[in-house]
């Protein structure tokens, strides 16, 4: 069948044969959208001449894509036979590897890595000076576990808080008559 006389119908049939939806194909050809494109696209698709042209174009496309896995394997078999006659083992190996990949017999070489965000820290780790030095120093040696030292440090702080008496406020006024001098502003004198 020859191309349709109406150029817009021909363009519509070509878009449909490529897999486009009727409303989108109609909208692209006639520059309309919405309900108009939907109803008119379906109506034009029911046109006998347009339907025949779509079927013909789909048939032509199927003939062009007739190259299947079976035909490619046959072509590779021919290439292997030719490479064996020419005594070219690298070409034989390459063709066999390509056949295996084509048929899905070859395992993928690259592992698929799923990117997930790192877990958020649930608590703050307190390091002693020795732990920090061991963790972040550039020298060789073993790196101690961080959590054990942090637990010990927290326990020691709690013990110290329980033992120490509460702090009393310090007054800067002279208690004795001998200490008539006041310390300079911004200077704290500890006796």
mmCIF file of C-alpha atoms in Angstrom:
data_model
loop_
_atom_site.group_PDB
_atom_site.id
_atom_site.type_symbol
_atom_site.label_atom_id
_atom_site.label_comp_id
_atom_site.label_asym_id
_atom_site.label_seq_id
_atom_site.Cartn_x
_atom_site.Cartn_y
_atom_site.Cartn_z
ATOM 1 C CA UNK A 1 0.000 0.000 0.000
ATOM 2 C CA UNK A 2 1.260 3.440 -0.869
ATOM 3 C CA UNK A 3 1.537 6.202 1.708
ATOM 4 C CA UNK A 4 -1.758 7.866 2.554
ATOM 5 C CA UNK A 5 -2.707 10.908 0.505
ATOM 6 C CA UNK A 6 -3.492 12.938 3.608
ATOM 7 C CA UNK A 7 -0.089 13.818 5.070
ATOM 8 C CA UNK A 8 -1.464 14.217 8.582
ATOM 9 C CA UNK A 9 -3.073 10.762 8.441
ATOM 10 C CA UNK A 10 0.257 9.326 7.246
ATOM 11 C CA UNK A 11 2.158 11.024 10.087
ATOM 12 C CA UNK A 12 -0.447 9.762 12.572
ATOM 13 C CA UNK A 13 -0.122 6.184 11.216
ATOM 14 C CA UNK A 14 3.687 6.324 11.469
ATOM 15 C CA UNK A 15 3.515 7.501 15.096
ATOM 16 C CA UNK A 16 1.037 4.751 15.977
ATOM 17 C CA UNK A 17 3.224 2.103 14.309
ATOM 18 C CA UNK A 18 6.153 3.256 16.466
ATOM 19 C CA UNK A 19 4.113 2.585 19.591
ATOM 20 C CA UNK A 20 2.777 6.039 20.396
ATOM 21 C CA UNK A 21 -0.637 6.319 22.060
ATOM 22 C CA UNK A 22 -3.476 7.510 19.821
ATOM 23 C CA UNK A 23 -4.116 10.691 21.827
ATOM 24 C CA UNK A 24 -0.439 11.685 21.852
ATOM 25 C CA UNK A 25 -0.004 10.900 18.154
ATOM 26 C CA UNK A 26 -3.094 12.939 17.263
ATOM 27 C CA UNK A 27 -1.966 15.779 19.522
ATOM 28 C CA UNK A 28 1.491 15.825 17.933
ATOM 29 C CA UNK A 29 0.123 15.900 14.378
ATOM 30 C CA UNK A 30 -2.839 18.248 14.865
ATOM 31 C CA UNK A 31 -1.418 20.332 17.750
ATOM 32 C CA UNK A 32 -4.313 19.804 20.158
ATOM 33 C CA UNK A 33 -4.494 18.502 23.724
ATOM 34 C CA UNK A 34 -6.923 17.117 26.257
ATOM 35 C CA UNK A 35 -10.240 15.526 25.432
ATOM 36 C CA UNK A 36 -10.100 16.657 21.810
ATOM 37 C CA UNK A 37 -6.881 14.690 21.218
ATOM 38 C CA UNK A 38 -8.257 11.629 22.992
ATOM 39 C CA UNK A 39 -11.574 11.387 21.157
ATOM 40 C CA UNK A 40 -10.289 12.416 17.746
ATOM 41 C CA UNK A 41 -7.264 10.073 18.023
ATOM 42 C CA UNK A 42 -9.455 7.059 18.708
ATOM 43 C CA UNK A 43 -11.829 8.075 15.903
ATOM 44 C CA UNK A 44 -8.976 8.432 13.385
ATOM 45 C CA UNK A 45 -7.567 5.088 14.458
ATOM 46 C CA UNK A 46 -10.904 3.476 13.490
ATOM 47 C CA UNK A 47 -10.556 4.866 9.949
ATOM 48 C CA UNK A 48 -10.138 1.842 7.626
ATOM 49 C CA UNK A 49 -7.367 3.351 5.477
ATOM 50 C CA UNK A 50 -5.405 4.516 8.529
ATOM 51 C CA UNK A 51 -5.777 1.127 10.232
ATOM 52 C CA UNK A 52 -4.510 -0.675 7.090
ATOM 53 C CA UNK A 53 -1.532 1.689 6.844
ATOM 54 C CA UNK A 54 -0.673 1.139 10.542
ATOM 55 C CA UNK A 55 -0.773 -2.641 10.024
ATOM 56 C CA UNK A 56 1.458 -2.350 6.944
ATOM 57 C CA UNK A 57 3.999 -0.161 8.770
ATOM 58 C CA UNK A 58 4.075 -2.554 11.727
ATOM 59 C CA UNK A 59 4.688 -5.463 9.345
ATOM 60 C CA UNK A 60 7.587 -3.642 7.709
ATOM 61 C CA UNK A 61 9.060 -2.890 11.114
ATOM 62 C CA UNK A 62 8.765 -6.550 12.087
ATOM 63 C CA UNK A 63 10.650 -7.606 8.933
ATOM 64 C CA UNK A 64 13.440 -5.133 9.691
ATOM 65 C CA UNK A 65 13.795 -6.473 13.234
ATOM 66 C CA UNK A 66 13.812 -10.084 12.112
ATOM 67 C CA UNK A 67 17.393 -10.340 13.383
ATOM 68 C CA UNK A 68 16.867 -12.494 16.444
ATOM 69 C CA UNK A 69 19.135 -14.176 18.946
ATOM 70 C CA UNK A 70 18.962 -17.375 16.884
ATOM 71 C CA UNK A 71 20.121 -15.612 13.722
ATOM 72 C CA UNK A 72 22.937 -13.881 15.609
ATOM 73 C CA UNK A 73 24.072 -17.202 17.084
ATOM 74 C CA UNK A 74 24.094 -18.687 13.562
ATOM 75 C CA UNK A 75 26.191 -15.753 12.324
ATOM 76 C CA UNK A 76 28.626 -16.282 15.185
ATOM 77 C CA UNK A 77 28.811 -20.017 14.378
ATOM 78 C CA UNK A 78 29.812 -19.068 10.828
ATOM 79 C CA UNK A 79 32.425 -16.675 12.193
ATOM 80 C CA UNK A 80 33.824 -19.406 14.455
ATOM 81 C CA UNK A 81 34.082 -21.814 11.530
ATOM 82 C CA UNK A 82 35.875 -19.188 9.433
ATOM 83 C CA UNK A 83 38.259 -18.327 12.300
ATOM 84 C CA UNK A 84 39.080 -22.028 12.720
ATOM 85 C CA UNK A 85 39.882 -22.354 8.999
ATOM 86 C CA UNK A 86 42.157 -19.308 9.282
ATOM 87 C CA UNK A 87 43.759 -20.830 12.409
ATOM 88 C CA UNK A 88 43.008 -17.744 14.494
ATOM 89 C CA UNK A 89 42.329 -18.974 18.053
ATOM 90 C CA UNK A 90 41.789 -15.506 19.532
ATOM 91 C CA UNK A 91 38.929 -14.851 17.095
ATOM 92 C CA UNK A 92 37.400 -18.215 17.983
ATOM 93 C CA UNK A 93 37.561 -17.417 21.701
ATOM 94 C CA UNK A 94 36.111 -13.939 21.159
ATOM 95 C CA UNK A 95 33.200 -15.305 19.109
ATOM 96 C CA UNK A 96 32.448 -17.993 21.684
ATOM 97 C CA UNK A 97 32.509 -15.405 24.493
ATOM 98 C CA UNK A 98 30.143 -13.192 22.505
ATOM 99 C CA UNK A 99 27.783 -16.127 21.976
ATOM 100 C CA UNK A 100 27.781 -16.868 25.709
ATOM 101 C CA UNK A 101 27.003 -13.238 26.510
ATOM 102 C CA UNK A 102 24.266 -13.131 23.873
ATOM 103 C CA UNK A 103 22.594 -16.254 25.251
ATOM 104 C CA UNK A 104 22.917 -15.081 28.860
ATOM 105 C CA UNK A 105 25.309 -17.848 29.863
ATOM 106 C CA UNK A 106 28.028 -15.504 31.059
ATOM 107 C CA UNK A 107 27.926 -14.203 34.618
ATOM 108 C CA UNK A 108 28.068 -10.437 34.970
ATOM 109 C CA UNK A 109 31.563 -9.161 35.674
ATOM 110 C CA UNK A 110 30.581 -6.194 37.727
ATOM 111 C CA UNK A 111 28.780 -6.514 41.013
ATOM 112 C CA UNK A 112 25.828 -4.289 41.531
ATOM 113 C CA UNK A 113 26.383 -2.082 44.553
ATOM 114 C CA UNK A 114 23.432 -0.544 46.268
ATOM 115 C CA UNK A 115 24.197 2.868 47.643
ATOM 116 C CA UNK A 116 22.680 3.298 51.061
ATOM 117 C CA UNK A 117 23.259 6.186 53.412
ATOM 118 C CA UNK A 118 25.520 5.576 56.370
ATOM 119 C CA UNK A 119 23.693 4.959 59.638
ATOM 120 C CA UNK A 120 23.375 7.975 61.878
ATOM 121 C CA UNK A 121 25.311 7.862 65.137
ATOM 122 C CA UNK A 122 23.096 7.068 68.097
ATOM 123 C CA UNK A 123 25.342 8.421 70.836
ATOM 124 C CA UNK A 124 28.336 10.662 71.293
ATOM 125 C CA UNK A 125 31.594 8.855 71.909
ATOM 126 C CA UNK A 126 33.969 10.427 74.398
ATOM 127 C CA UNK A 127 37.598 9.491 73.905
ATOM 128 C CA UNK A 128 40.444 9.650 76.350
ATOM 129 C CA UNK A 129 43.610 11.279 75.148
ATOM 130 C CA UNK A 130 45.274 7.897 74.683
ATOM 131 C CA UNK A 131 42.332 6.571 72.680
ATOM 132 C CA UNK A 132 42.249 9.671 70.498
ATOM 133 C CA UNK A 133 45.979 9.463 69.850
ATOM 134 C CA UNK A 134 45.751 5.769 69.054
ATOM 135 C CA UNK A 135 42.751 6.284 66.744
ATOM 136 C CA UNK A 136 43.975 9.279 64.748
ATOM 137 C CA UNK A 137 47.747 8.965 64.835
ATOM 138 C CA UNK A 138 49.513 8.020 61.651
ATOM 139 C CA UNK A 139 51.847 5.530 63.267
ATOM 140 C CA UNK A 140 51.490 1.794 63.038
ATOM 141 C CA UNK A 141 49.925 -0.225 65.793
ATOM 142 C CA UNK A 142 46.632 -1.588 66.946
ATOM 143 C CA UNK A 143 43.652 0.672 67.355
ATOM 144 C CA UNK A 144 41.747 0.134 70.605
ATOM 145 C CA UNK A 145 37.986 -0.069 70.727
ATOM 146 C CA UNK A 146 36.398 3.291 71.314
ATOM 147 C CA UNK A 147 33.406 2.359 73.386
ATOM 148 C CA UNK A 148 35.107 0.684 76.354
ATOM 149 C CA UNK A 149 37.234 3.731 77.196
ATOM 150 C CA UNK A 150 34.242 6.019 76.809
ATOM 151 C CA UNK A 151 32.249 3.937 79.294
ATOM 152 C CA UNK A 152 35.063 3.998 81.833
ATOM 153 C CA UNK A 153 35.464 7.754 81.428
ATOM 154 C CA UNK A 154 31.765 8.376 82.015
ATOM 155 C CA UNK A 155 31.778 6.177 85.121
ATOM 156 C CA UNK A 156 34.792 8.066 86.519
ATOM 157 C CA UNK A 157 33.085 11.425 85.927
ATOM 158 C CA UNK A 158 29.988 10.249 87.769
ATOM 159 C CA UNK A 159 32.100 9.107 90.731
ATOM 160 C CA UNK A 160 33.950 12.429 90.864
ATOM 161 C CA UNK A 161 30.687 14.388 90.806
ATOM 162 C CA UNK A 162 29.307 12.304 93.657
ATOM 163 C CA UNK A 163 32.454 12.825 95.834
ATOM 164 C CA UNK A 164 33.100 16.515 95.262
ATOM 165 C CA UNK A 165 31.400 19.031 97.565
ATOM 166 C CA UNK A 166 29.230 21.694 95.985
ATOM 167 C CA UNK A 167 31.041 24.861 94.955
ATOM 168 C CA UNK A 168 30.663 27.949 97.140
ATOM 169 C CA UNK A 169 30.557 31.414 95.679
ATOM 170 C CA UNK A 170 33.710 33.497 96.073
ATOM 171 C CA UNK A 171 33.466 37.076 97.248
ATOM 172 C CA UNK A 172 36.066 39.610 96.260
ATOM 173 C CA UNK A 173 35.530 41.860 99.244
ATOM 174 C CA UNK A 174 38.320 42.020 101.774
ATOM 175 C CA UNK A 175 37.608 40.017 104.922
ATOM 176 C CA UNK A 176 40.626 41.261 106.821
ATOM 177 C CA UNK A 177 41.746 44.787 107.299
ATOM 178 C CA UNK A 178 45.168 43.736 106.063
ATOM 179 C CA UNK A 179 43.811 42.965 102.598
ATOM 180 C CA UNK A 180 42.676 46.415 101.585
ATOM 181 C CA UNK A 181 43.793 46.003 98.007
ATOM 182 C CA UNK A 182 41.328 44.714 95.565
ATOM 183 C CA UNK A 183 42.509 42.647 92.616
ATOM 184 C CA UNK A 184 42.664 44.371 89.246
ATOM 185 C CA UNK A 185 39.586 44.175 87.035
ATOM 186 C CA UNK A 186 39.431 40.942 85.080
ATOM 187 C CA UNK A 187 42.068 39.200 87.220
ATOM 188 C CA UNK A 188 41.158 36.364 89.551
ATOM 189 C CA UNK A 189 43.584 35.786 92.368
ATOM 190 C CA UNK A 190 43.561 32.274 93.764
ATOM 191 C CA UNK A 191 45.172 31.772 97.203
#
